Every structure is written in structure tokens, then in C-alpha cells.
Amino acid sequence: QVQLVESGGGLVHPGGSLRLSCEAPGFSVDDYALGWFRQAPGKEREAVACISSQDDVTRYADSVNGRFTISRENGKRAVYLQMDNLQPEDTAVYYCAADSSGASYYLFKIGSPDYWGQGTQVTVSS
């Protein structure tokens, strides 16, 4: 059973930063595209950022481009999301995802990965 385990969520003031982590203990994600999605109350889940298995090609939602940075560390079976200048509209449950296509574009556009994490809450409020 593949598990994706997220951590790093929490409460932060507007303009603050958080770093989300997602690890896959005992499972190699080297050949998987990895990504972060989020779902706010009353809204559909949306893609935030994805990174390919090869060459680290990234895709970002327009709403986070320039503020969020996705990265991966295959040796640690992990993917990260550095979130800077957080705003109240970033409040959501953030989910990690892994897609066997290996393509960040496919994961970002289709949004139907092989595996999901359980989600971590991010709340931006003053």
C-alpha cells in the first residue's frame, strides 16, 4: 500500500510563509510526477504546482506563480512546496499527489494521479 504523508500545514498571518513536505516511506517515486493540489471550502480541488520525474519540469497555477516553489528530493522520496507571501485566499486543505505518467503537464491538467495523500490544512488569517 503506497502512502503519501504530508506535513507542514498550519496557521499563518497574511504575508507569512510555510513549507509543506510530502514523503512516501518505503516507496520509490523517482519515476512519478509529483504535485500539490488544494481544496478550499465549497470549491473544487485545483492543481497548485507539479514537477516532472525527469528534468524537474514544473507547472504552477497562475494564482501562486512567483510565490510558491515546488521541489523534489528523490533520495528522500519527498516533494516540497515552499509557500511565500501567503494570502487568505490560499486557505485550503493541501494534498500531495503522485502520477505514474512522470509528466508534470499531465498531472497538472488531468488531475487524476495514481496516489493521493491525506491532506494538510493551511489557514491564512490575521
PDB file of N, CA and C in Angstrom, residues 48-91:
ATOM      1  N   VAL A  48      -2.122  23.109  -7.885  1.00  0.00           N
ATOM      2  CA  VAL A  48      -1.317  24.235  -7.414  1.00  0.00           C
ATOM      3  C   VAL A  48       0.048  24.235  -8.095  1.00  0.00           C
ATOM      4  N   ALA A  49       0.753  23.124  -8.025  1.00  0.00           N
ATOM      5  CA  ALA A  49       2.088  23.023  -8.610  1.00  0.00           C
ATOM      6  C   ALA A  49       2.423  21.557  -8.830  1.00  0.00           C
ATOM      7  N   CYS A  50       3.120  21.263  -9.931  1.00  0.00           N
ATOM      8  CA  CYS A  50       3.529  19.902 -10.244  1.00  0.00           C
ATOM      9  C   CYS A  50       4.956  19.920 -10.771  1.00  0.00           C
ATOM     10  N   ILE A  51       5.638  18.781 -10.590  1.00  0.00           N
ATOM     11  CA  ILE A  51       7.020  18.657 -11.037  1.00  0.00           C
ATOM     12  C   ILE A  51       7.197  17.288 -11.676  1.00  0.00           C
ATOM     13  N   SER A  52       7.901  17.260 -12.801  1.00  0.00           N
ATOM     14  CA  SER A  52       8.052  16.016 -13.544  1.00  0.00           C
ATOM     15  C   SER A  52       9.104  15.106 -12.908  1.00  0.00           C
ATOM     16  N   SER A  53       9.085  13.845 -13.362  1.00  0.00           N
ATOM     17  CA  SER A  53      10.064  12.892 -12.837  1.00  0.00           C
ATOM     18  C   SER A  53      11.447  13.099 -13.444  1.00  0.00           C
ATOM     19  N   GLN A  54      11.496  13.636 -14.661  1.00  0.00           N
ATOM     20  CA  GLN A  54      12.752  13.885 -15.344  1.00  0.00           C
ATOM     21  C   GLN A  54      12.919  15.385 -15.561  1.00  0.00           C
ATOM     22  N   ASP A  55      14.085  15.871 -15.374  1.00  0.00           N
ATOM     23  CA  ASP A  55      14.432  17.268 -15.669  1.00  0.00           C
ATOM     24  C   ASP A  55      13.709  18.283 -14.792  1.00  0.00           C
ATOM     25  N   ASP A  56      12.921  17.799 -13.828  1.00  0.00           N
ATOM     26  CA  ASP A  56      12.265  18.719 -12.877  1.00  0.00           C
ATOM     27  C   ASP A  56      11.494  19.838 -13.576  1.00  0.00           C
ATOM     28  N   VAL A  57      10.774  19.502 -14.620  1.00  0.00           N
ATOM     29  CA  VAL A  57       9.922  20.495 -15.286  1.00  0.00           C
ATOM     30  C   VAL A  57       8.735  20.789 -14.368  1.00  0.00           C
ATOM     31  N   THR A  58       8.465  22.056 -14.146  1.00  0.00           N
ATOM     32  CA  THR A  58       7.417  22.451 -13.194  1.00  0.00           C
ATOM     33  C   THR A  58       6.254  23.162 -13.883  1.00  0.00           C
ATOM     34  N   ARG A  59       5.109  23.085 -13.242  1.00  0.00           N
ATOM     35  CA  ARG A  59       3.910  23.799 -13.670  1.00  0.00           C
ATOM     36  C   ARG A  59       3.297  24.435 -12.431  1.00  0.00           C
ATOM     37  N   TYR A  60       2.808  25.672 -12.564  1.00  0.00           N
ATOM     38  CA  TYR A  60       2.196  26.377 -11.449  1.00  0.00           C
ATOM     39  C   TYR A  60       0.855  26.976 -11.862  1.00  0.00           C
ATOM     40  N   ALA A  61      -0.048  27.017 -10.910  1.00  0.00           N
ATOM     41  CA  ALA A  61      -1.270  27.782 -11.122  1.00  0.00           C
ATOM     42  C   ALA A  61      -0.918  29.265 -11.187  1.00  0.00           C
ATOM     43  N   ASP A  62      -1.646  30.003 -11.999  1.00  0.00           N
ATOM     44  CA  ASP A  62      -1.367  31.436 -12.141  1.00  0.00           C
ATOM     45  C   ASP A  62      -1.455  32.147 -10.791  1.00  0.00           C
ATOM     46  N   SER A  63      -2.358  31.691  -9.951  1.00  0.00           N
ATOM     47  CA  SER A  63      -2.604  32.370  -8.675  1.00  0.00           C
ATOM     48  C   SER A  63      -1.434  32.241  -7.696  1.00  0.00           C
ATOM     49  N   VAL A  64      -0.543  31.278  -7.917  1.00  0.00           N
ATOM     50  CA  VAL A  64       0.570  31.081  -6.977  1.00  0.00           C
ATOM     51  C   VAL A  64       1.929  31.301  -7.634  1.00  0.00           C
ATOM     52  N   ASN A  65       1.944  31.461  -8.948  1.00  0.00           N
ATOM     53  CA  ASN A  65       3.207  31.622  -9.667  1.00  0.00           C
ATOM     54  C   ASN A  65       3.976  32.828  -9.116  1.00  0.00           C
ATOM     55  N   GLY A  66       5.234  32.596  -8.780  1.00  0.00           N
ATOM     56  CA  GLY A  66       6.062  33.653  -8.218  1.00  0.00           C
ATOM     57  C   GLY A  66       6.047  33.689  -6.701  1.00  0.00           C
ATOM     58  N   ARG A  67       5.097  32.984  -6.094  1.00  0.00           N
ATOM     59  CA  ARG A  67       5.022  32.941  -4.616  1.00  0.00           C
ATOM     60  C   ARG A  67       5.316  31.546  -4.064  1.00  0.00           C
ATOM     61  N   PHE A  68       4.971  30.512  -4.828  1.00  0.00           N
ATOM     62  CA  PHE A  68       5.168  29.133  -4.388  1.00  0.00           C
ATOM     63  C   PHE A  68       6.275  28.492  -5.224  1.00  0.00           C
ATOM     64  N   THR A  69       7.006  27.575  -4.610  1.00  0.00           N
ATOM     65  CA  THR A  69       8.053  26.841  -5.312  1.00  0.00           C
ATOM     66  C   THR A  69       7.960  25.369  -4.957  1.00  0.00           C
ATOM     67  N   ILE A  70       7.851  24.527  -5.988  1.00  0.00           N
ATOM     68  CA  ILE A  70       7.822  23.081  -5.768  1.00  0.00           C
ATOM     69  C   ILE A  70       9.205  22.515  -6.048  1.00  0.00           C
ATOM     70  N   SER A  71       9.594  21.527  -5.254  1.00  0.00           N
ATOM     71  CA  SER A  71      10.871  20.859  -5.473  1.00  0.00           C
ATOM     72  C   SER A  71      10.739  19.406  -5.030  1.00  0.00           C
ATOM     73  N   ARG A  72      11.665  18.577  -5.485  1.00  0.00           N
ATOM     74  CA  ARG A  72      11.628  17.172  -5.117  1.00  0.00           C
ATOM     75  C   ARG A  72      13.005  16.688  -4.734  1.00  0.00           C
ATOM     76  N   GLU A  73      13.047  15.649  -3.936  1.00  0.00           N
ATOM     77  CA  GLU A  73      14.300  15.073  -3.491  1.00  0.00           C
ATOM     78  C   GLU A  73      14.126  13.566  -3.561  1.00  0.00           C
ATOM     79  N   ASN A  74      14.527  12.989  -4.688  1.00  0.00           N
ATOM     80  CA  ASN A  74      14.243  11.580  -4.916  1.00  0.00           C
ATOM     81  C   ASN A  74      14.898  10.672  -3.880  1.00  0.00           C
ATOM     82  N   GLY A  75      16.094  10.991  -3.469  1.00  0.00           N
ATOM     83  CA  GLY A  75      16.760  10.146  -2.480  1.00  0.00           C
ATOM     84  C   GLY A  75      15.967  10.036  -1.185  1.00  0.00           C
ATOM     85  N   LYS A  76      15.236  11.085  -0.855  1.00  0.00           N
ATOM     86  CA  LYS A  76      14.421  11.097   0.369  1.00  0.00           C
ATOM     87  C   LYS A  76      12.968  10.774   0.072  1.00  0.00           C
ATOM     88  N   ARG A  77      12.682  10.458  -1.214  1.00  0.00           N
ATOM     89  CA  ARG A  77      11.311  10.106  -1.591  1.00  0.00           C
ATOM     90  C   ARG A  77      10.348  11.194  -1.139  1.00  0.00           C
ATOM     91  N   ALA A  78      10.685  12.446  -1.474  1.00  0.00           N
ATOM     92  CA  ALA A  78       9.913  13.566  -0.953  1.00  0.00           C
ATOM     93  C   ALA A  78       9.694  14.641  -1.994  1.00  0.00           C
ATOM     94  N   VAL A  79       8.635  15.394  -1.803  1.00  0.00           N
ATOM     95  CA  VAL A  79       8.353  16.583  -2.588  1.00  0.00           C
ATOM     96  C   VAL A  79       7.958  17.682  -1.603  1.00  0.00           C
ATOM     97  N   TYR A  80       8.336  18.908  -1.945  1.00  0.00           N
ATOM     98  CA  TYR A  80       8.123  20.038  -1.050  1.00  0.00           C
ATOM     99  C   TYR A  80       7.375  21.148  -1.772  1.00  0.00           C
ATOM    100  N   LEU A  81       6.698  21.971  -0.996  1.00  0.00           N
ATOM    101  CA  LEU A  81       6.062  23.165  -1.536  1.00  0.00           C
ATOM    102  C   LEU A  81       6.392  24.320  -0.598  1.00  0.00           C
ATOM    103  N   GLN A  82       7.276  25.196  -1.058  1.00  0.00           N
ATOM    104  CA  GLN A  82       7.600  26.407  -0.313  1.00  0.00           C
ATOM    105  C   GLN A  82       6.583  27.474  -0.687  1.00  0.00           C
ATOM    106  N   MET A  83       5.871  27.973   0.299  1.00  0.00           N
ATOM    107  CA  MET A  83       4.812  28.947   0.059  1.00  0.00           C
ATOM    108  C   MET A  83       5.179  30.254   0.755  1.00  0.00           C
ATOM    109  N   ASP A  84       5.390  31.278  -0.027  1.00  0.00           N
ATOM    110  CA  ASP A  84       5.738  32.603   0.497  1.00  0.00           C
ATOM    111  C   ASP A  84       4.629  33.604   0.193  1.00  0.00           C
ATOM    112  N   ASN A  85       4.633  34.693   0.951  1.00  0.00           N
ATOM    113  CA  ASN A  85       3.627  35.744   0.776  1.00  0.00           C
ATOM    114  C   ASN A  85       2.215  35.158   0.720  1.00  0.00           C
ATOM    115  N   LEU A  86       1.912  34.324   1.686  1.00  0.00           N
ATOM    116  CA  LEU A  86       0.607  33.683   1.727  1.00  0.00           C
ATOM    117  C   LEU A  86      -0.498  34.696   1.942  1.00  0.00           C
ATOM    118  N   GLN A  87      -1.630  34.423   1.312  1.00  0.00           N
ATOM    119  CA  GLN A  87      -2.790  35.303   1.378  1.00  0.00           C
ATOM    120  C   GLN A  87      -4.000  34.504   1.867  1.00  0.00           C
ATOM    121  N   PRO A  88      -5.014  35.175   2.380  1.00  0.00           N
ATOM    122  CA  PRO A  88      -6.195  34.447   2.876  1.00  0.00           C
ATOM    123  C   PRO A  88      -6.810  33.512   1.839  1.00  0.00           C
ATOM    124  N   GLU A  89      -6.715  33.880   0.567  1.00  0.00           N
ATOM    125  CA  GLU A  89      -7.299  33.024  -0.473  1.00  0.00           C
ATOM    126  C   GLU A  89      -6.510  31.740  -0.691  1.00  0.00           C
ATOM    127  N   ASP A  90      -5.355  31.615  -0.052  1.00  0.00           N
ATOM    128  CA  ASP A  90      -4.587  30.370  -0.113  1.00  0.00           C
ATOM    129  C   ASP A  90      -5.069  29.359   0.922  1.00  0.00           C
ATOM    130  N   THR A  91      -5.982  29.766   1.774  1.00  0.00           N
ATOM    131  CA  THR A  91      -6.517  28.858   2.784  1.00  0.00           C
ATOM    132  C   THR A  91      -7.225  27.680   2.133  1.00  0.00           C
TER     133      THR A  91
END
